Short mmCIF file of C-alpha atoms in Angstrom, two decimals:
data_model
loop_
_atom_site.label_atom_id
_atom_site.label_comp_id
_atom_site.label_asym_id
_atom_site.label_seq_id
_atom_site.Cartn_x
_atom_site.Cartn_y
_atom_site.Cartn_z
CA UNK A 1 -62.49 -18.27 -53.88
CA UNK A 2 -62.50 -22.17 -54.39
CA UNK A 3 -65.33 -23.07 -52.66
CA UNK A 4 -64.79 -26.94 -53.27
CA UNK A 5 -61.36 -26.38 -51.29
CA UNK A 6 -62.78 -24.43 -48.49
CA UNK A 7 -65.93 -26.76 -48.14
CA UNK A 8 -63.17 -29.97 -47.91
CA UNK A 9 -61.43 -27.61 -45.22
CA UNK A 10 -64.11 -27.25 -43.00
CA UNK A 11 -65.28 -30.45 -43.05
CA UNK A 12 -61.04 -31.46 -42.58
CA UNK A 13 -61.37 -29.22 -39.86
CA UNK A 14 -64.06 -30.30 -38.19
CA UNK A 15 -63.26 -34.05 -38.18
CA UNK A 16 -59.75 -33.91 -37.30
CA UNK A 17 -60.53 -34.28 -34.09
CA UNK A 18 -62.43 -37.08 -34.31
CA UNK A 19 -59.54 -38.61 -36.45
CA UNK A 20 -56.98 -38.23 -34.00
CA UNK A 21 -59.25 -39.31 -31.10
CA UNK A 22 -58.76 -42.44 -32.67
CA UNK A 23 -55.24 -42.45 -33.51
CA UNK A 24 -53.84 -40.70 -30.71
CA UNK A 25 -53.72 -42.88 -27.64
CA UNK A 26 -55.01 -41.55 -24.13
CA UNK A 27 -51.87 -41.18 -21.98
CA UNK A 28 -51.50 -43.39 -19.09
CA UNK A 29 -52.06 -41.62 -15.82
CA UNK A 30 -49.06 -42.03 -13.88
CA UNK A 31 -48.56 -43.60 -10.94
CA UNK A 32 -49.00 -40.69 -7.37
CA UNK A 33 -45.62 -40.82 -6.41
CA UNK A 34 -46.39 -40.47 -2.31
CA UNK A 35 -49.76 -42.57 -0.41
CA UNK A 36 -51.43 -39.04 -0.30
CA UNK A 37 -55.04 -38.88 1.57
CA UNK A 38 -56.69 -40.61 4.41
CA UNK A 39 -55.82 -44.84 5.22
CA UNK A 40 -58.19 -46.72 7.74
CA UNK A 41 -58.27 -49.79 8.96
CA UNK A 42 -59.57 -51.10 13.01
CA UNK A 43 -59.02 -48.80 14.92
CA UNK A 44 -56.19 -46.60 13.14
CA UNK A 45 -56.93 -43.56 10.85
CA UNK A 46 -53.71 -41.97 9.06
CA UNK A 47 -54.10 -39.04 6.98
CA UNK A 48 -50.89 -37.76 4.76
CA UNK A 49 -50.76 -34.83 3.25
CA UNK A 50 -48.08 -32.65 1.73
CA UNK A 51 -47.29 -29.09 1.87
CA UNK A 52 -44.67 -26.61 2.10
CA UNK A 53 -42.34 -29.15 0.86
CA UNK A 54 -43.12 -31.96 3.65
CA UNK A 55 -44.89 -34.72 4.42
CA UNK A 56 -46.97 -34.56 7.53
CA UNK A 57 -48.98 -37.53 9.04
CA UNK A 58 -51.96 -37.07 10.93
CA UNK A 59 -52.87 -40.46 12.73
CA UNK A 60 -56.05 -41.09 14.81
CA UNK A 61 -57.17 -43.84 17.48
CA UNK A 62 -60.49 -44.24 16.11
CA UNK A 63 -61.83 -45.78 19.65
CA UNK A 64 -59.98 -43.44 22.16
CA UNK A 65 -59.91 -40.36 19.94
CA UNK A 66 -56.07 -39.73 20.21
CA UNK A 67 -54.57 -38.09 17.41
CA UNK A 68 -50.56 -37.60 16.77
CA UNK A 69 -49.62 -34.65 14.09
CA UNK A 70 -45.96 -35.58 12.79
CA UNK A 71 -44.45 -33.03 10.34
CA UNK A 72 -40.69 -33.70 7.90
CA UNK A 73 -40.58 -37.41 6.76
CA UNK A 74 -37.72 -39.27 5.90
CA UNK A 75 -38.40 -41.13 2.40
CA UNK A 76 -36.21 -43.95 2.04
CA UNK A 77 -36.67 -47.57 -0.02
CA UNK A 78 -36.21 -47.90 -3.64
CA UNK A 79 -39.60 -47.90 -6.54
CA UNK A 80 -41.27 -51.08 -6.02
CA UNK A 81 -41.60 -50.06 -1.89
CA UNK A 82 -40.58 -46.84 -0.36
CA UNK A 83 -41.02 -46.03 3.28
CA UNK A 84 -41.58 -42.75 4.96
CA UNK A 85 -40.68 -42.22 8.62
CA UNK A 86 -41.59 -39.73 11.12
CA UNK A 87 -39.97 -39.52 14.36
CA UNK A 88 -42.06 -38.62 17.61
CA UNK A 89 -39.33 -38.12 20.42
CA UNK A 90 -37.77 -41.60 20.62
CA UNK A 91 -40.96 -43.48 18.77
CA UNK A 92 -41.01 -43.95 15.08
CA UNK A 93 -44.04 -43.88 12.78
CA UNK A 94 -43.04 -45.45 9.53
CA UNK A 95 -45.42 -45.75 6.84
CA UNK A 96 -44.51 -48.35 3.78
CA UNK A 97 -45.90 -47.80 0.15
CA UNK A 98 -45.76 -49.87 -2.47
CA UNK A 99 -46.76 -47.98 -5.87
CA UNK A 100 -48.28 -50.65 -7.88
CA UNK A 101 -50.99 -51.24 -4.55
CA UNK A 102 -51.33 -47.27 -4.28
CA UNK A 103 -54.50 -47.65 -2.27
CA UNK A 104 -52.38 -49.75 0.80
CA UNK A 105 -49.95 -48.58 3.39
CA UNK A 106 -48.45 -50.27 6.19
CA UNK A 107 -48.40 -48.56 9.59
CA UNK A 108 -45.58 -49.36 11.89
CA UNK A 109 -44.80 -48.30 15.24
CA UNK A 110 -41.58 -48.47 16.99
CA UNK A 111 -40.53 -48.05 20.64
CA UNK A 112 -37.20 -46.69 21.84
CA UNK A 113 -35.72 -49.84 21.88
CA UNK A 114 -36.68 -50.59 18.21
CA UNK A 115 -39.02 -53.39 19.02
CA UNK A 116 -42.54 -53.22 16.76
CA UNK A 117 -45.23 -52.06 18.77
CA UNK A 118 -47.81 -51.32 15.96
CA UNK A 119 -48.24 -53.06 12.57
CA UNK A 120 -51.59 -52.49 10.70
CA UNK A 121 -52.38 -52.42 6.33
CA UNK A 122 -54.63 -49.22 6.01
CA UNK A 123 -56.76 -49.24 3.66
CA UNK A 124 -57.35 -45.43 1.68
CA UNK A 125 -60.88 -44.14 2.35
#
């Protein structure tokens, strides 16, 4: 055996990690695709979660201790803001995301007749 060849292997083998730490870049972690996890802000608490192929919002009223469980959402907007909607009899919950501000949401409530009656930024926990 060569040992010249296998001594320039091993030592080959053990920096080519090393070596390609440096030349290989460190992916970019990619943007979440959906405002998953909990969003406070006053009063309001909003947890989103998805399983079983749905979204489901969990929403709190921090001072009275009301909570609201709201399972399917419609996703609708376009990549720079994208809204998700849940409907709770004739109210609608819509949350808007923007993906470059992943750590924002917008909480809007709206009454039967489609007037605003909640609009809040969350902030995530």
């Amino acid at each position: 055996m060569n040992m010249r060849a296998i001594a320039l292997a091993t030592i080959l083998g053990l920096s080519a990690p090393t070596i390609t730490e440096f030349i290989i870049k460190t992916p970019v972690v990619a943007q979440a695709r959906v405002p998953l996890g909990t969003f406070q802000g006053g009063e309001w608490s909003v947890t989103i979660n998805y399983s079983n192929n749905a979204l489901t919002y969990y929403g709190t009223n921090q001072r009275t201790g009301d909570n609201l469980v709201l399972r399917g959402a419609k996703v609708r907007g376009n990549p720079q803001r994208r809204l998700y909607i849940w409907q709770n009899g004739d109210y609608q919950y819509q949350v808007a995301w923007r993906p470059n501000d992943p750590r924002i949401i917008r909480l809007q409530v709206f009454n039967p007749a489609g007037q605003e009656i909640l609009n809040r930024l969350l902030y995530e926990n």
